[in-house]
CSV table of C-alpha atoms and ligand atoms in Angstrom, one decimal:
chain,number,residue,atom,x,y,z
G,1,ILE,CA,0.0,0.0,0.0
G,2,TRP,CA,2.9,2.4,0.8
G,3,ALA,CA,4.2,1.9,-2.8
G,4,ASP,CA,0.7,2.8,-4.1
G,5,VAL,CA,0.6,5.9,-1.9
G,6,LEU,CA,4.0,6.9,-3.3
G,7,GLY,CA,2.9,6.2,-6.8
G,8,TYR,CA,-0.1,8.4,-6.4
G,9,VAL,CA,1.9,11.2,-4.9
G,10,ARG,CA,4.6,11.0,-7.5
G,11,LYS,CA,2.0,11.6,-10.3
G,12,ASN,CA,0.8,14.8,-8.6
G,13,ILE,CA,4.1,16.6,-7.9
G,14,SER,CA,7.4,17.4,-9.5
G,15,GLU,CA,10.3,15.0,-9.5
G,16,VAL,CA,12.3,17.5,-7.4
G,17,GLU,CA,9.6,17.6,-4.8
G,18,TYR,CA,9.3,13.9,-4.8
G,19,HIS,CA,12.9,13.2,-4.3
G,20,THR,CA,13.3,15.9,-1.8
G,21,TRP,CA,10.4,15.1,0.4
G,22,PHE,CA,8.9,11.7,-0.3
G,23,ALA,CA,11.8,9.4,-1.4
G,24,PRO,CA,13.4,9.7,2.1
G,25,LEU,CA,10.2,9.0,4.0
G,26,LYS,CA,10.1,5.9,6.1
G,27,ASN,CA,6.8,4.0,6.6
G,28,LEU,CA,6.4,3.2,10.2
G,29,GLY,CA,3.1,1.4,9.8
G,30,VAL,CA,-0.4,2.3,11.1
G,31,GLN,CA,-0.8,3.4,14.7
G,32,ASP,CA,-4.3,4.3,16.1
G,33,GLY,CA,-5.7,4.5,12.6
G,34,SER,CA,-3.1,6.8,11.4
G,35,LEU,CA,-0.4,6.1,8.9
G,36,VAL,CA,2.9,7.1,10.6
G,37,LEU,CA,5.8,8.3,8.5
G,38,GLY,CA,9.3,8.8,9.8
G,39,VAL,CA,11.1,12.0,8.8
G,40,ARG,CA,14.7,13.0,9.2
G,41,ASN,CA,14.2,16.2,11.1
G,42,SER,CA,11.7,18.6,12.5
G,43,PHE,CA,12.0,20.9,9.5
G,44,ALA,CA,10.9,18.1,7.1
G,45,GLN,CA,8.2,17.2,9.5
G,46,GLU,CA,6.8,20.7,9.6
G,47,TRP,CA,7.1,21.1,5.9
G,48,LEU,CA,5.4,17.8,5.0
G,49,ARG,CA,2.6,18.6,7.4
G,50,LYS,CA,2.0,22.0,5.9
G,51,GLN,CA,2.4,21.2,2.3
G,52,TYR,CA,1.7,17.6,1.7
G,53,GLN,CA,-0.6,16.2,4.4
G,54,GLY,CA,-3.7,16.7,2.2
G,55,LEU,CA,-2.1,15.1,-0.8
G,56,LEU,CA,-1.1,12.1,1.3
G,57,GLU,CA,-4.6,11.8,2.6
G,58,ASP,CA,-6.0,12.0,-0.9
G,59,ALA,CA,-3.7,9.2,-1.9
G,60,LEU,CA,-5.0,7.0,0.9
G,61,ARG,CA,-8.6,8.0,0.0
G,62,SER,CA,-7.9,7.0,-3.6
G,63,LEU,CA,-6.9,3.6,-2.2
G,64,GLY,CA,-10.2,3.1,-0.4
G,65,ALA,CA,-9.5,4.6,3.0
G,66,GLN,CA,-12.6,6.0,4.6
G,67,HIS,CA,-11.0,8.4,7.1
G,68,PRO,CA,-7.4,8.7,6.1
G,69,GLN,CA,-5.0,10.1,8.6
G,70,VAL,CA,-1.3,10.7,8.3
G,71,SER,CA,1.1,11.8,10.9
G,72,PHE,CA,4.9,12.4,10.9
G,73,GLN,CA,7.4,11.4,13.4
G,74,VAL,CA,11.0,12.6,13.6
G,75,LEU,CA,13.3,9.7,13.7
G,76,PRO,CA,16.3,9.6,16.1
G,77,ALA,CA,19.5,10.2,14.2
G,78,ALA,CA,20.7,6.6,14.4
G,79,GLN,CA,17.6,5.5,12.6
G,80,ASP,CA,18.7,7.6,9.6
G,81,ALA,CA,20.0,4.3,8.5
G,82,LEU,CA,16.6,3.2,7.7
G,83,LEU,CA,15.8,6.2,5.5
G,84,LEU,CA,16.9,4.8,2.2
G,85,PRO,CA,14.0,4.7,-0.3
G,86,SER,CA,15.2,1.3,-1.5
G,87,ASP,CA,14.7,-0.1,2.0
G,88,PRO,CA,12.3,-3.0,2.2
G,89,PRO,CA,9.1,-2.1,4.0
G,90,PRO,CA,9.6,-2.6,7.7
G,91,GLY,CA,7.5,-4.4,10.2
G,92,PRO,CA,5.7,-2.6,12.9
G,93,PRO,CA,7.9,-0.1,14.9
G,94,PRO,CA,9.4,-1.5,18.1
G,95,ALA,CA,7.5,-0.8,21.2
G,96,PRO,CA,8.5,2.5,22.7
G,97,GLY,CA,10.7,2.4,25.9
G,98,ARG,CA,13.7,0.3,26.2
G,99,PRO,CA,15.2,-1.7,23.3
G,100,ALA,CA,13.4,-5.0,22.6
G,101,SER,CA,16.5,-7.2,22.9
G,102,PRO,CA,20.0,-6.3,24.2
G,103,ILE,CA,21.5,-8.4,21.4
G,104,PRO,CA,20.9,-7.1,17.9
G,105,VAL,CA,20.7,-9.5,14.9
G,106,ASP,CA,23.0,-7.6,12.6
G,107,ASN,CA,25.0,-4.7,14.0
G,108,ARG,CA,25.6,-3.2,10.6
G,109,LYS,CA,22.0,-2.1,10.5
G,110,THR,CA,23.0,0.7,12.8
G,111,LEU,CA,25.3,2.2,10.2
G,112,ASN,CA,23.8,4.9,8.0
G,113,PRO,CA,24.2,3.8,4.4
G,114,LYS,CA,24.7,7.5,3.4
G,115,TYR,CA,27.7,7.9,5.7
G,116,THR,CA,30.5,6.3,3.6
G,117,PHE,CA,33.9,7.5,2.6
G,118,GLU,CA,32.7,8.1,-1.0
G,119,ASN,CA,30.2,10.5,0.4
G,120,PHE,CA,32.7,12.3,2.6
G,121,VAL,CA,34.1,15.5,1.1
G,122,VAL,CA,37.7,15.9,2.1
G,123,GLY,CA,39.0,19.5,2.8
G,124,PRO,CA,41.8,21.1,4.8
G,125,ASN,CA,39.4,21.1,7.8
G,126,ASN,CA,39.1,17.4,8.0
G,127,ASN,CA,41.9,15.8,6.0
G,128,LEU,CA,43.8,14.6,9.0
G,129,ALA,CA,40.8,12.9,10.6
G,130,HIS,CA,39.9,11.5,7.2
G,131,ALA,CA,43.4,10.0,6.6
G,132,ALA,CA,43.5,8.6,10.1
G,133,ALA,CA,40.0,7.0,9.7
G,134,LEU,CA,41.1,5.5,6.3
G,135,ALA,CA,44.3,4.1,7.8
G,136,VAL,CA,42.3,2.5,10.6
G,137,ALA,CA,39.8,1.1,8.1
G,138,GLU,CA,42.6,-0.4,6.1
G,139,SER,CA,44.3,-2.1,9.1
G,140,PRO,CA,41.9,-2.2,12.0
G,141,GLY,CA,43.6,-2.7,15.4
G,142,LYS,CA,47.0,-2.0,13.9
G,143,ALA,CA,47.2,1.6,12.7
G,144,TYR,CA,46.0,3.7,15.6
G,145,ASN,CA,44.1,2.3,18.6
G,146,PRO,CA,42.0,3.9,19.8
G,147,LEU,CA,41.3,6.6,17.2
G,148,PHE,CA,39.8,9.6,18.9
G,149,VAL,CA,38.1,12.1,16.7
G,150,TYR,CA,36.8,15.3,18.2
G,151,GLY,CA,35.1,18.5,16.9
G,152,ASP,CA,32.0,20.6,17.2
G,153,VAL,CA,28.6,19.3,16.4
G,154,GLY,CA,27.6,18.8,12.8
G,155,LEU,CA,31.1,18.6,11.4
G,156,GLY,CA,31.1,14.9,10.3
G,157,LYS,CA,32.4,12.8,13.3
G,158,THR,CA,29.5,10.3,13.1
G,159,HIS,CA,29.8,10.2,9.3
G,160,LEU,CA,33.5,9.3,9.5
G,161,MET,CA,32.9,6.6,12.1
G,162,HIS,CA,30.2,5.0,10.0
G,163,ALA,CA,32.5,5.2,7.0
G,164,VAL,CA,35.0,3.1,8.7
G,165,GLY,CA,32.3,0.6,9.6
G,166,HIS,CA,31.1,0.3,6.0
G,167,TYR,CA,34.6,0.0,4.7
G,168,ILE,CA,35.4,-2.9,7.1
G,169,ALA,CA,32.0,-4.5,6.7
G,170,GLU,CA,32.5,-4.6,2.9
G,171,ARG,CA,36.0,-6.1,3.0
G,172,PHE,CA,35.6,-8.4,6.0
G,173,PRO,CA,32.0,-9.6,6.0
G,174,ASP,CA,32.6,-11.7,9.1
G,175,LYS,CA,33.8,-9.0,11.3
G,176,ARG,CA,31.4,-7.9,14.0
G,177,ILE,CA,30.9,-4.2,14.0
G,178,GLU,CA,29.1,-2.2,16.7
G,179,TYR,CA,28.2,1.4,16.5
G,180,VAL,CA,26.7,2.9,19.7
G,181,SER,CA,26.1,6.3,21.1
G,182,THR,CA,27.4,6.8,24.6
G,183,GLU,CA,23.8,7.5,25.6
G,184,THR,CA,22.6,4.2,24.2
G,185,PHE,CA,25.5,2.4,25.8
G,186,THR,CA,24.5,3.9,29.1
G,187,ASN,CA,20.8,3.1,28.8
G,188,GLU,CA,21.5,-0.5,27.7
G,189,LEU,CA,23.8,-0.9,30.7
G,190,ILE,CA,21.1,0.4,33.0
G,191,ASN,CA,18.6,-2.0,31.5
G,192,ALA,CA,21.0,-4.9,31.6
G,193,ILE,CA,21.6,-4.3,35.3
G,194,ARG,CA,17.9,-4.0,36.0
G,195,GLU,CA,17.1,-7.2,34.2
G,196,ASP,CA,20.1,-9.0,35.5
G,197,LYS,CA,21.6,-9.4,32.1
G,198,THR,CA,25.0,-7.8,32.5
G,199,THR,CA,26.8,-10.9,31.3
G,200,GLN,CA,25.0,-10.7,28.0
G,201,PHE,CA,25.7,-7.0,27.8
G,202,ARG,CA,29.4,-7.6,28.4
G,203,ASN,CA,29.6,-10.5,26.0
G,204,ARG,CA,28.1,-8.4,23.3
G,205,TYR,CA,30.4,-5.5,23.5
G,206,ARG,CA,33.5,-7.5,24.3
G,207,SER,CA,33.1,-9.8,21.3
G,208,VAL,CA,33.1,-7.2,18.5
G,209,ASP,CA,35.9,-6.5,16.1
G,210,LEU,CA,35.2,-2.9,15.7
G,211,LEU,CA,33.6,-0.7,18.3
G,212,LEU,CA,32.4,2.8,17.4
G,213,VAL,CA,31.4,4.9,20.4
G,214,ASP,CA,29.9,8.2,19.5
G,215,ASP,CA,29.9,11.3,21.7
G,216,ILE,CA,32.0,9.9,24.5
G,217,GLN,CA,31.9,13.2,26.3
G,218,PHE,CA,28.6,12.0,27.7
G,219,LEU,CA,30.6,9.6,29.9
G,220,ALA,CA,31.4,12.5,32.1
G,221,GLY,CA,30.0,12.0,35.6
G,222,LYS,CA,28.6,8.5,34.9
G,223,GLU,CA,30.8,6.4,37.1
G,224,ARG,CA,29.1,3.1,36.7
G,225,THR,CA,29.2,3.4,32.9
G,226,GLN,CA,32.8,4.6,33.0
G,227,GLU,CA,33.7,1.5,35.0
G,228,GLU,CA,31.9,-0.8,32.5
G,229,PHE,CA,33.4,1.0,29.5
G,230,PHE,CA,36.9,0.7,31.0
G,231,HIS,CA,36.6,-3.1,31.1
G,232,THR,CA,35.1,-3.2,27.6
G,233,PHE,CA,38.0,-1.0,26.4
G,234,ASN,CA,40.6,-3.2,27.9
G,235,ALA,CA,39.1,-6.4,26.7
G,236,LEU,CA,39.0,-5.1,23.1
G,237,TYR,CA,42.3,-3.4,23.2
G,238,GLU,CA,44.1,-6.5,24.5
G,239,ASN,CA,42.7,-8.5,21.7
G,240,HIS,CA,43.8,-5.9,19.1
G,241,LYS,CA,40.2,-5.0,18.3
G,242,GLN,CA,39.8,-1.5,16.8
G,243,ILE,CA,38.1,1.2,18.9
G,244,ILE,CA,37.0,4.5,17.5
G,245,LEU,CA,35.7,7.2,19.8
G,246,SER,CA,34.2,10.6,19.0
G,247,SER,CA,33.7,13.6,21.3
G,248,ASP,CA,33.0,17.3,21.1
G,249,ARG,CA,36.3,18.0,22.9
G,250,PRO,CA,39.7,16.3,23.4
G,251,PRO,CA,40.0,13.8,26.3
G,252,LYS,CA,41.9,16.3,28.5
G,253,ASP,CA,38.9,18.6,28.4
G,254,ILE,CA,36.3,16.0,29.4
G,255,GLN,CA,35.5,16.8,33.0
G,256,THR,CA,35.0,14.1,35.6
G,257,LEU,CA,36.4,11.5,33.4
G,258,GLU,CA,38.4,8.9,35.3
G,259,GLY,CA,42.1,9.3,34.8
G,260,ARG,CA,42.6,5.7,33.7
G,261,LEU,CA,40.0,6.2,30.9
G,262,ARG,CA,41.4,9.5,29.9
G,263,SER,CA,44.9,8.1,29.5
G,264,ARG,CA,43.6,5.2,27.5
G,265,PHE,CA,41.8,7.6,25.1
G,266,GLU,CA,45.2,9.2,24.6
G,267,TRP,CA,47.0,5.9,23.8
G,268,GLY,CA,46.2,6.0,20.1
G,269,LEU,CA,45.8,9.0,17.8
G,270,ILE,CA,43.8,12.1,18.7
G,271,THR,CA,42.6,14.1,15.7
G,272,ASP,CA,40.2,16.9,15.2
G,273,ILE,CA,37.7,18.2,12.6
G,274,GLN,CA,37.3,21.9,12.1
G,275,SER,CA,34.7,24.0,10.4
G,276,PRO,CA,34.8,23.6,6.6
G,277,GLU,CA,36.3,26.3,4.4
G,278,TYR,CA,34.2,27.9,1.7
G,279,GLU,CA,35.4,25.5,-1.1
G,280,THR,CA,34.6,22.5,1.0
G,281,ARG,CA,31.2,23.8,1.8
G,282,VAL,CA,30.4,24.3,-1.9
G,283,ALA,CA,31.6,20.8,-2.7
G,284,ILE,CA,29.5,19.3,0.1
G,285,LEU,CA,26.4,21.1,-1.2
G,286,LYS,CA,27.2,20.0,-4.7
G,287,MET,CA,27.4,16.4,-3.7
G,288,ASN,CA,24.2,16.7,-1.7
G,289,ALA,CA,22.3,18.2,-4.6
G,290,GLU,CA,23.5,15.5,-6.9
G,291,HIS,CA,22.5,12.8,-4.5
G,292,ASN,CA,19.0,14.2,-4.2
G,293,ARG,CA,18.9,14.7,-8.0
G,294,ILE,CA,18.4,18.4,-7.5
G,295,ASP,CA,19.5,20.4,-10.5
G,296,ILE,CA,20.7,23.7,-8.9
G,297,PRO,CA,23.1,26.2,-10.4
G,298,GLN,CA,26.6,26.4,-8.9
G,299,GLU,CA,26.2,30.1,-8.1
G,300,VAL,CA,23.2,29.3,-5.9
G,301,LEU,CA,25.2,26.7,-4.1
G,302,GLU,CA,27.9,29.3,-3.6
G,303,LEU,CA,25.5,31.7,-2.1
G,304,ILE,CA,24.3,29.1,0.4
G,305,ALA,CA,27.9,28.2,1.2
G,306,ARG,CA,28.7,31.8,1.9
G,307,GLN,CA,25.8,32.2,4.3
G,308,VAL,CA,26.1,29.0,6.4
G,309,THR,CA,29.7,28.8,7.6
G,310,THR,CA,30.0,26.6,10.6
G,311,ASN,CA,27.9,23.5,10.7
G,312,ILE,CA,27.4,21.0,7.9
G,313,ARG,CA,24.1,19.9,9.2
G,314,GLU,CA,22.8,23.4,8.9
G,315,LEU,CA,24.4,23.8,5.5
G,316,GLU,CA,22.3,20.8,4.3
G,317,GLY,CA,19.3,22.3,6.0
G,318,ALA,CA,19.8,25.6,4.2
G,319,LEU,CA,19.9,23.7,0.9
G,320,MET,CA,16.6,22.0,1.8
G,321,ARG,CA,15.1,25.3,2.6
G,322,VAL,CA,16.0,26.8,-0.7
G,323,VAL,CA,14.7,23.8,-2.6
G,324,ALA,CA,11.5,24.0,-0.6
G,325,PHE,CA,11.1,27.7,-1.1
G,326,SER,CA,11.5,27.5,-4.9
G,327,SER,CA,9.3,24.5,-5.3
G,328,LEU,CA,6.6,26.0,-3.2
G,329,ASN,CA,6.7,29.3,-5.1
G,330,ASN,CA,7.2,27.4,-8.3
G,331,VAL,CA,10.2,29.6,-9.3
G,332,PRO,CA,13.5,28.3,-10.7
G,333,PHE,CA,16.5,28.4,-8.5
G,334,SER,CA,18.4,31.7,-8.5
G,335,ARG,CA,20.6,33.7,-6.2
G,336,ALA,CA,17.8,36.0,-5.5
G,337,VAL,CA,15.4,33.2,-4.6
G,338,ALA,CA,18.0,31.6,-2.4
G,339,ALA,CA,18.7,34.8,-0.6
G,340,LYS,CA,15.0,35.3,0.1
G,341,ALA,CA,14.6,31.7,1.2
G,342,LEU,CA,17.4,32.1,3.7
G,343,SER,CA,16.7,35.6,4.8
G,344,ASN,CA,14.6,34.6,7.8
G,345,VAL,CA,17.2,32.2,9.0
G,346,PHE,CA,20.4,34.1,8.4
G,347,ALA,CA,20.6,37.8,8.9
G,348,PRO,CA,22.1,39.5,5.8
G,349,GLN,CA,25.0,40.9,7.7
G,350,GLU,CA,26.1,37.4,8.4
G,351,VAL,CA,26.8,36.9,4.7
G,352,LYS,CA,30.4,35.8,4.4
G,353,VAL,CA,32.4,36.5,1.3
G,354,GLU,CA,35.7,34.9,0.3
G,355,MET,CA,38.6,36.6,-1.5
G,356,MET,CA,38.5,34.2,-4.3
G,357,ASP,CA,34.8,34.6,-4.8
G,358,VAL,CA,35.2,38.4,-5.0
G,359,LEU,CA,38.0,38.0,-7.5
G,360,ARG,CA,35.9,35.7,-9.7
G,361,GLN,CA,32.9,38.0,-9.7
G,362,VAL,CA,35.1,41.0,-10.6
G,363,ALA,CA,36.8,39.0,-13.3
G,364,SER,CA,33.5,37.9,-14.8
G,365,HIS,CA,32.2,41.5,-14.6
G,366,PHE,CA,35.2,42.9,-16.4
G,367,ASN,CA,35.3,39.9,-18.7
G,368,MET,CA,38.8,38.9,-17.9
G,369,PRO,CA,40.5,35.8,-16.4
G,370,PRO,CA,41.1,36.0,-12.6
G,371,ASP,CA,44.7,35.2,-13.1
G,372,VAL,CA,45.3,38.2,-15.3
G,373,ILE,CA,43.8,40.4,-12.6
G,374,ARG,CA,46.1,38.9,-10.0
G,375,GLY,CA,49.0,39.0,-12.4
G,376,SER,CA,51.6,41.7,-13.0
G,377,GLY,CA,50.1,43.5,-15.9
G,378,ARG,CA,50.1,47.3,-15.5
G,379,VAL,CA,47.8,48.5,-18.3
G,380,ARG,CA,44.7,50.4,-17.2
G,381,GLU,CA,42.3,47.6,-18.4
G,382,VAL,CA,43.8,45.3,-15.8
G,383,VAL,CA,44.7,47.8,-13.1
G,384,ILE,CA,41.2,49.1,-12.6
G,385,PRO,CA,39.6,45.7,-12.0
G,386,ARG,CA,42.5,44.8,-9.7
G,387,GLN,CA,41.9,47.9,-7.6
G,388,VAL,CA,38.1,47.2,-7.6
G,389,ALA,CA,38.8,43.7,-6.4
G,390,GLN,CA,41.1,44.8,-3.6
G,391,TYR,CA,38.6,47.5,-2.6
G,392,LEU,CA,35.7,45.1,-2.5
G,393,ILE,CA,37.6,42.4,-0.6
G,394,ARG,CA,38.6,44.9,2.0
G,395,ASP,CA,35.0,46.1,2.2
G,396,LEU,CA,33.3,42.7,2.3
G,397,THR,CA,35.7,40.4,4.1
G,398,ASP,CA,37.6,40.5,7.4
G,399,HIS,CA,40.9,40.1,5.7
G,400,SER,CA,43.7,42.5,6.7
G,401,LEU,CA,45.7,44.6,4.2
G,402,PRO,CA,48.7,42.3,4.3
G,403,GLU,CA,46.5,39.3,3.7
G,404,ILE,CA,44.9,40.9,0.7
G,405,GLY,CA,48.3,42.0,-0.5
G,406,GLN,CA,49.6,38.4,-0.2
G,407,PHE,CA,46.6,37.1,-2.2
G,408,PHE,CA,47.5,39.5,-5.0
G,409,GLY,CA,51.3,38.9,-4.7
G,410,ARG,CA,51.8,42.5,-3.6
G,411,ASP,CA,52.5,44.3,-0.3
G,412,HIS,CA,50.0,46.0,1.9
G,413,SER,CA,50.8,49.5,0.8
G,414,THR,CA,49.8,48.6,-2.8
G,415,VAL,CA,46.5,47.5,-1.5
G,416,MET,CA,46.1,50.7,0.6
G,417,HIS,CA,46.9,52.7,-2.5
G,418,ALA,CA,44.3,50.7,-4.6
G,419,ILE,CA,41.6,51.3,-2.0
G,420,SER,CA,42.2,55.0,-1.8
G,421,LYS,CA,42.2,55.2,-5.6
G,422,VAL,CA,38.8,53.6,-5.8
G,423,THR,CA,37.4,55.6,-2.9
G,424,GLU,CA,38.5,58.7,-4.6
G,425,GLN,CA,36.7,57.8,-7.8
G,426,LEU,CA,33.5,56.7,-6.3
G,427,GLY,CA,30.7,59.1,-7.2
G,428,LYS,CA,32.9,60.7,-9.8
G,429,ASP,CA,33.5,58.0,-12.2
G,430,THR,CA,30.0,56.7,-13.0
G,431,GLU,CA,31.1,53.5,-14.7
G,432,LEU,CA,33.4,52.5,-11.8
G,433,THR,CA,30.7,53.4,-9.3
G,434,ALA,CA,28.1,51.3,-11.0
G,435,ALA,CA,30.5,48.4,-11.3
G,436,VAL,CA,31.4,48.6,-7.6
G,437,GLU,CA,27.7,48.8,-6.5
G,438,THR,CA,26.6,46.0,-8.8
G,439,LEU,CA,29.3,43.7,-7.6
G,440,ARG,CA,28.7,44.6,-4.0
G,441,ARG,CA,25.0,43.7,-4.2
G,442,LYS,CA,25.8,40.6,-6.1
G,443,MET,CA,28.3,39.4,-3.5
G,444,LYS,CA,25.8,40.0,-0.7
G,445,GLY,CA,23.1,38.0,-2.5
G,446,LEU,CA,20.9,41.1,-2.5
G,447,ASP,CA,20.6,41.4,-6.2
G,448,GLU,CA,16.9,40.9,-6.9
G,449,ASP,CA,17.4,40.9,-10.6
G,450,ALA,CA,20.4,38.7,-10.7
G,451,ASP,CA,20.2,36.0,-13.3
Y,501,ADP,P1,28.8,15.2,14.0
Y,501,ADP,O1,28.7,13.8,14.3
Y,501,ADP,O2,30.2,15.7,14.0
Y,501,ADP,O3,27.8,16.0,14.8
Y,501,ADP,P2,27.7,14.3,11.5
Y,501,ADP,O4,28.6,13.2,11.2
Y,501,ADP,O5,26.3,13.9,12.0
Y,501,ADP,O6,28.3,15.4,12.5
Y,501,ADP,O7,27.5,15.2,10.2
Y,501,ADP,C1,26.4,16.1,10.0
Y,501,ADP,C2,25.9,16.1,8.6
Y,501,ADP,O8,26.9,16.6,7.8
Y,501,ADP,C3,25.7,14.6,8.1
Y,501,ADP,O9,24.5,14.6,7.2
Y,501,ADP,C4,26.9,14.3,7.3
Y,501,ADP,O10,26.7,13.4,6.2
Y,501,ADP,C5,27.3,15.7,6.8
Y,501,ADP,N1,28.7,15.8,6.6
Y,501,ADP,C6,29.6,16.1,7.6
Y,501,ADP,N2,30.9,16.1,7.1
Y,501,ADP,C7,30.8,15.9,5.8
Y,501,ADP,C8,31.7,15.8,4.7
Y,501,ADP,N3,33.0,16.1,4.9
Y,501,ADP,N4,31.3,15.6,3.4
Y,501,ADP,C9,29.9,15.4,3.2
Y,501,ADP,N5,29.0,15.4,4.2
Y,501,ADP,C10,29.4,15.7,5.4
Y,502,MG,MG1,27.5,12.9,15.8
């Protein structure tokens, strides 16, 4: 029946809408007479409720339902793994409360199929963590043990851990892989103690070949869990089983963590993930759009990447928002549309601009290769765009004069001279003034008539 519902929906909306909103839905079965659908996040939940609830009910009606009802439920992050459209229809959802059985049938089910190395964009912000994860995946238990990855939320720690899991699962189908959040580990331990099943709990975690424990900072202050984890760690370590831990901070900054655990966390390799640079953000958006089969111009992706600078989860959310906005308003993607779609979420003054981006825009405005502008040519045709570029970079970015100078292979006094030249001409030279203003608006994504 779910396939029929999807079939009905698909006939009534665009492909982009279908792939964005319906393909990732997860059928959770019927509860209290209502068809329950699992969604990735509250934004999707809200959006589906507002825009598509009626359509889904129509679909059910067309299949003979008398009083069709649809509701949406946000899935916990770990259940993302179940969100593939190709997933076979699931049975009824597990009863709420504690997990049905402390021993899972196949641990790999807890790996999100999206979180692979292939889908991980490598940039200067994460290349060390990526290289370490790959080394561990290639020789588990031998390269670095444990591997400790830390960084702020939404920067790819969980993704990277799952990637190692997939890699090993593919090459060594017999290896037992266990991914667990520290929270789940704690809850399962509590349940095991209550139900007198601690032996089973221990056997389970001490018999794996690869143990991935996410957000280990949540061990702080949990003495009983720390104690249990200490023994799990030792058992695995002694048997040369690979352990990967993630945290939002390095071991030394985790408060109330037992010294013996902290020192163990430091035995292997500690590596961090930083916020992605502009180019990496664009690449991530691009991959995301391709995956979701959204045909969106590069410059729109660039605008999004400029506005959302810290968190990759938010970056993906912003892309969704732009897609939703243009599909709702039935307008093609453009910088102006994207700027509007994001205007409630990100204040315009937060727009971040990169030097390279300014240079590219200036180059395209003056119809000249960026390298020529950065080169050594001294003819007026090149000097003016170069001065405009330096002026705009100073105006729109936080870069210092020496940094700008370095970018152009010149010293800071040259940049200062360029800026005062342009300032002097503004308001006098109409052509130059228009160029500067057009470019400034474009860079800030304010240009309503862009495209
Ligand atoms: P963390 O565990 O650090 O909070 P996640 O691993 O959950 O972050 O990543 C958040 C989102 O960003 C996920 O959807 C993930 O796929 C995506 N993501 C993070 N890093 C990258 C990357 N380098 N390339 C592609 N997607 C990424
Ligand atoms: Mg995580």
